[in-house]
């Protein structure tokens, strides 16, 4: 952790997010529940790296630390008691954390007058945060309505569906629309088109910020 500084913090955070995606995918490829069990600590590790490496205002820092502590409590509760409420709580807290990270760091990257490799990677990190945040929303929708998304079956453990829902999220965010999964409820349809709009808008803002930074030099 000591090697993390302002010149590489977004690089480390991006790698931690990619690790979440890899562990989630491997949990579907390999038999057993070991990797599914590992996914939750990996998510929490990403929270810790974010808190250590990012620059937050005092208010946002207190908010994100509080969410991280509650996430730890939810993970422990779900591990020992296998509570459905703890499962939902983890998803809500994950969404709350990613929302806070995006809101508090976006201006450091997208509105910066100077763009370096670290901030360029940071724009990728924000994109991953958006995709993971929307994945949490879809997992919550499936938890309350098991048929919310065609092709994705409900599971009592959100880690079991994490990889496929994340895939659906990024396919929607990038407006690829392969069609292998599709919304099957009014709320899911609203979430899908709002995410698609968000993805297009984000790409426009990234391109605009890069062009502005280049002109500034």
Protein backbone atom coordinates (compact mmCIF):
# COMPACT_ATOMS: atom_id res chain seq x y z
CA UNK A 1 0.00 0.00 0.00
CA UNK A 2 2.94 2.36 0.62
CA UNK A 3 3.77 2.32 -3.10
CA UNK A 4 0.40 3.92 -3.90
CA UNK A 5 0.63 7.68 -4.48
CA UNK A 6 -0.99 10.44 -6.52
CA UNK A 7 0.96 9.44 -9.63
CA UNK A 8 -0.40 5.88 -9.75
CA UNK A 9 -3.46 5.73 -7.47
CA UNK A 10 -5.96 5.32 -10.31
CA UNK A 11 -3.81 2.59 -11.84
CA UNK A 12 -3.95 0.56 -8.61
CA UNK A 13 -7.68 1.20 -8.23
CA UNK A 14 -8.34 0.11 -11.82
CA UNK A 15 -6.37 -3.09 -11.28
CA UNK A 16 -8.40 -3.83 -8.14
CA UNK A 17 -11.62 -3.40 -10.15
CA UNK A 18 -10.33 -5.67 -12.91
CA UNK A 19 -9.52 -8.26 -10.24
CA UNK A 20 -13.17 -8.16 -9.16
CA UNK A 21 -14.21 -8.91 -12.75
CA UNK A 22 -11.72 -11.77 -13.08
CA UNK A 23 -12.67 -13.42 -9.77
CA UNK A 24 -16.34 -13.07 -10.67
CA UNK A 25 -15.77 -14.78 -14.02
CA UNK A 26 -13.64 -17.57 -12.54
CA UNK A 27 -16.32 -18.28 -9.94
CA UNK A 28 -18.56 -19.37 -12.83
CA UNK A 29 -15.87 -21.30 -14.69
CA UNK A 30 -14.46 -23.36 -11.82
CA UNK A 31 -16.40 -25.83 -9.65
CA UNK A 32 -17.03 -25.22 -5.96
CA UNK A 33 -17.84 -22.11 -3.95
CA UNK A 34 -14.30 -21.06 -3.00
CA UNK A 35 -14.02 -18.27 -5.55
CA UNK A 36 -17.59 -17.16 -4.92
CA UNK A 37 -16.64 -16.86 -1.24
CA UNK A 38 -13.48 -14.93 -2.24
CA UNK A 39 -15.41 -12.38 -4.30
CA UNK A 40 -16.72 -10.47 -1.28
CA UNK A 41 -13.25 -9.88 0.30
CA UNK A 42 -11.94 -8.83 -3.12
CA UNK A 43 -14.72 -6.23 -3.37
CA UNK A 44 -13.89 -5.02 0.14
CA UNK A 45 -10.19 -4.86 -0.81
CA UNK A 46 -11.11 -2.59 -3.69
CA UNK A 47 -12.89 -0.33 -1.21
CA UNK A 48 -9.76 -0.18 0.98
CA UNK A 49 -7.45 0.62 -1.96
CA UNK A 50 -9.82 3.37 -3.01
CA UNK A 51 -9.92 4.92 0.47
CA UNK A 52 -6.14 4.81 0.84
CA UNK A 53 -5.24 6.11 -2.59
CA UNK A 54 -7.91 8.63 -3.59
CA UNK A 55 -8.27 12.25 -2.55
CA UNK A 56 -11.68 12.84 -1.01
CA UNK A 57 -13.24 15.76 0.78
CA UNK A 58 -13.81 15.18 4.49
CA UNK A 59 -17.54 14.62 3.99
CA UNK A 60 -17.10 12.06 1.20
CA UNK A 61 -14.31 10.30 3.09
CA UNK A 62 -16.50 9.84 6.18
CA UNK A 63 -19.32 8.63 3.94
CA UNK A 64 -17.15 6.06 2.14
CA UNK A 65 -15.50 4.81 5.34
CA UNK A 66 -18.94 4.35 6.91
CA UNK A 67 -20.16 2.40 3.89
CA UNK A 68 -17.03 0.22 3.95
CA UNK A 69 -17.51 -0.60 7.65
CA UNK A 70 -21.15 -1.50 7.07
CA UNK A 71 -20.11 -3.62 4.09
CA UNK A 72 -17.69 -5.55 6.31
CA UNK A 73 -20.46 -6.14 8.86
CA UNK A 74 -22.82 -7.34 6.10
CA UNK A 75 -20.18 -9.73 4.72
CA UNK A 76 -19.53 -11.23 8.16
CA UNK A 77 -23.27 -11.52 8.84
CA UNK A 78 -23.94 -13.20 5.49
CA UNK A 79 -20.99 -15.58 5.98
CA UNK A 80 -22.11 -16.88 9.36
CA UNK A 81 -25.89 -16.51 9.17
CA UNK A 82 -26.60 -16.70 5.40
CA UNK A 83 -29.20 -13.98 5.77
CA UNK A 84 -31.15 -12.79 2.75
CA UNK A 85 -31.30 -9.32 4.28
CA UNK A 86 -27.50 -9.24 4.50
CA UNK A 87 -27.34 -10.22 0.82
CA UNK A 88 -29.50 -7.24 -0.13
CA UNK A 89 -27.56 -4.99 2.25
CA UNK A 90 -24.26 -5.89 0.53
CA UNK A 91 -25.67 -4.94 -2.86
CA UNK A 92 -27.08 -1.64 -1.57
CA UNK A 93 -23.77 -0.79 0.13
CA UNK A 94 -21.79 -1.71 -2.98
CA UNK A 95 -23.98 0.60 -5.02
CA UNK A 96 -23.66 3.35 -2.40
CA UNK A 97 -19.86 3.04 -2.37
CA UNK A 98 -19.45 3.14 -6.14
CA UNK A 99 -21.83 6.10 -6.32
CA UNK A 100 -19.74 7.99 -3.77
CA UNK A 101 -16.48 7.15 -5.54
CA UNK A 102 -17.80 8.31 -8.90
CA UNK A 103 -19.31 11.53 -7.56
CA UNK A 104 -16.24 12.50 -5.55
CA UNK A 105 -13.54 11.70 -8.10
CA UNK A 106 -15.13 12.44 -11.48
CA UNK A 107 -14.22 16.12 -11.41
CA UNK A 108 -10.57 15.26 -10.62
CA UNK A 109 -10.36 13.37 -13.90
CA UNK A 110 -12.98 14.68 -16.31
CA UNK A 111 -12.61 18.37 -15.45
CA UNK A 112 -8.83 18.40 -15.03
CA UNK A 113 -6.77 20.80 -17.14
CA UNK A 114 -3.86 18.37 -17.17
CA UNK A 115 -4.12 14.77 -18.33
CA UNK A 116 -1.41 12.24 -17.55
CA UNK A 117 -1.31 8.45 -17.81
CA UNK A 118 -2.66 8.02 -14.29
CA UNK A 119 -5.72 10.22 -14.94
CA UNK A 120 -6.25 8.57 -18.31
CA UNK A 121 -6.42 5.21 -16.55
CA UNK A 122 -8.66 6.90 -13.99
CA UNK A 123 -11.24 7.58 -16.71
CA UNK A 124 -11.27 3.82 -17.34
CA UNK A 125 -11.69 3.23 -13.59
CA UNK A 126 -14.73 5.52 -13.54
CA UNK A 127 -16.20 3.60 -16.47
CA UNK A 128 -15.69 0.32 -14.59
CA UNK A 129 -17.25 1.85 -11.48
CA UNK A 130 -20.32 2.80 -13.51
CA UNK A 131 -20.63 -0.70 -14.92
CA UNK A 132 -20.24 -2.34 -11.51
CA UNK A 133 -22.70 0.08 -9.93
CA UNK A 134 -25.35 -0.72 -12.52
CA UNK A 135 -24.61 -4.42 -12.04
CA UNK A 136 -25.54 -3.98 -8.37
CA UNK A 137 -28.79 -2.35 -9.47
CA UNK A 138 -29.63 -5.30 -11.73
CA UNK A 139 -28.81 -7.78 -8.96
CA UNK A 140 -31.21 -5.89 -6.68
CA UNK A 141 -33.91 -5.95 -9.36
CA UNK A 142 -33.45 -9.72 -9.76
CA UNK A 143 -33.60 -10.17 -6.00
CA UNK A 144 -36.99 -8.45 -5.83
CA UNK A 145 -38.24 -9.86 -9.15
CA UNK A 146 -36.54 -13.15 -10.20
CA UNK A 147 -37.75 -12.76 -13.81
CA UNK A 148 -36.59 -9.14 -14.21
CA UNK A 149 -33.94 -10.09 -16.82
CA UNK A 150 -34.44 -12.83 -19.39
CA UNK A 151 -31.71 -15.48 -19.24
CA UNK A 152 -30.54 -14.74 -15.70
CA UNK A 153 -31.90 -16.92 -12.92
CA UNK A 154 -32.34 -15.68 -9.37
CA UNK A 155 -29.85 -16.87 -6.76
CA UNK A 156 -29.77 -16.43 -2.98
CA UNK A 157 -26.06 -15.56 -3.29
CA UNK A 158 -25.39 -12.46 -5.40
CA UNK A 159 -21.88 -13.71 -6.18
CA UNK A 160 -23.35 -16.55 -8.24
CA UNK A 161 -24.88 -14.10 -10.71
CA UNK A 162 -22.29 -11.35 -10.38
CA UNK A 163 -20.29 -12.16 -13.49
CA UNK A 164 -23.22 -12.61 -15.87
CA UNK A 165 -25.01 -9.51 -14.56
CA UNK A 166 -21.80 -7.49 -14.87
CA UNK A 167 -21.49 -8.71 -18.47
CA UNK A 168 -25.06 -7.59 -19.12
CA UNK A 169 -24.28 -4.24 -17.49
CA UNK A 170 -21.25 -3.47 -19.65
CA UNK A 171 -22.96 -4.68 -22.82
CA UNK A 172 -25.72 -2.19 -22.02
CA UNK A 173 -23.33 0.59 -20.97
CA UNK A 174 -21.46 0.34 -24.27
CA UNK A 175 -24.76 -0.02 -26.20
CA UNK A 176 -23.55 -3.26 -27.83
CA UNK A 177 -26.85 -5.03 -27.18
CA UNK A 178 -25.92 -8.60 -28.10
CA UNK A 179 -29.42 -9.77 -27.17
CA UNK A 180 -28.42 -12.86 -25.18
CA UNK A 181 -29.96 -11.21 -22.09
CA UNK A 182 -32.78 -8.69 -22.09
CA UNK A 183 -34.96 -6.77 -19.59
CA UNK A 184 -38.25 -8.44 -18.70
CA UNK A 185 -39.90 -5.97 -16.34
CA UNK A 186 -40.78 -2.25 -16.53
CA UNK A 187 -38.16 -1.29 -13.93
CA UNK A 188 -35.48 -3.34 -15.70
CA UNK A 189 -36.34 -1.63 -18.99
CA UNK A 190 -36.01 1.80 -17.37
CA UNK A 191 -32.67 0.83 -15.83
CA UNK A 192 -31.39 -0.45 -19.18
CA UNK A 193 -32.16 2.64 -21.23
CA UNK A 194 -30.96 4.99 -18.48
CA UNK A 195 -27.66 3.10 -18.36
CA UNK A 196 -27.30 3.22 -22.15
CA UNK A 197 -27.85 6.99 -22.09
CA UNK A 198 -25.33 7.34 -19.25
CA UNK A 199 -22.73 5.35 -21.20
CA UNK A 200 -23.08 7.49 -24.32
CA UNK A 201 -22.98 10.70 -22.27
CA UNK A 202 -19.89 9.56 -20.36
CA UNK A 203 -17.96 8.81 -23.54
CA UNK A 204 -18.84 12.26 -24.90
CA UNK A 205 -17.60 13.91 -21.69
CA UNK A 206 -14.34 11.89 -21.74
CA UNK A 207 -13.59 12.86 -25.34
CA UNK A 208 -14.45 16.50 -24.61
CA UNK A 209 -12.18 16.61 -21.54
CA UNK A 210 -9.29 15.04 -23.43
CA UNK A 211 -9.64 17.53 -26.28
CA UNK A 212 -9.85 20.47 -23.83
CA UNK A 213 -6.77 19.28 -21.95
CA UNK A 214 -4.84 18.93 -25.21
CA UNK A 215 -5.78 22.45 -26.29
CA UNK A 216 -4.69 23.73 -22.88
CA UNK A 217 -1.15 22.55 -23.63
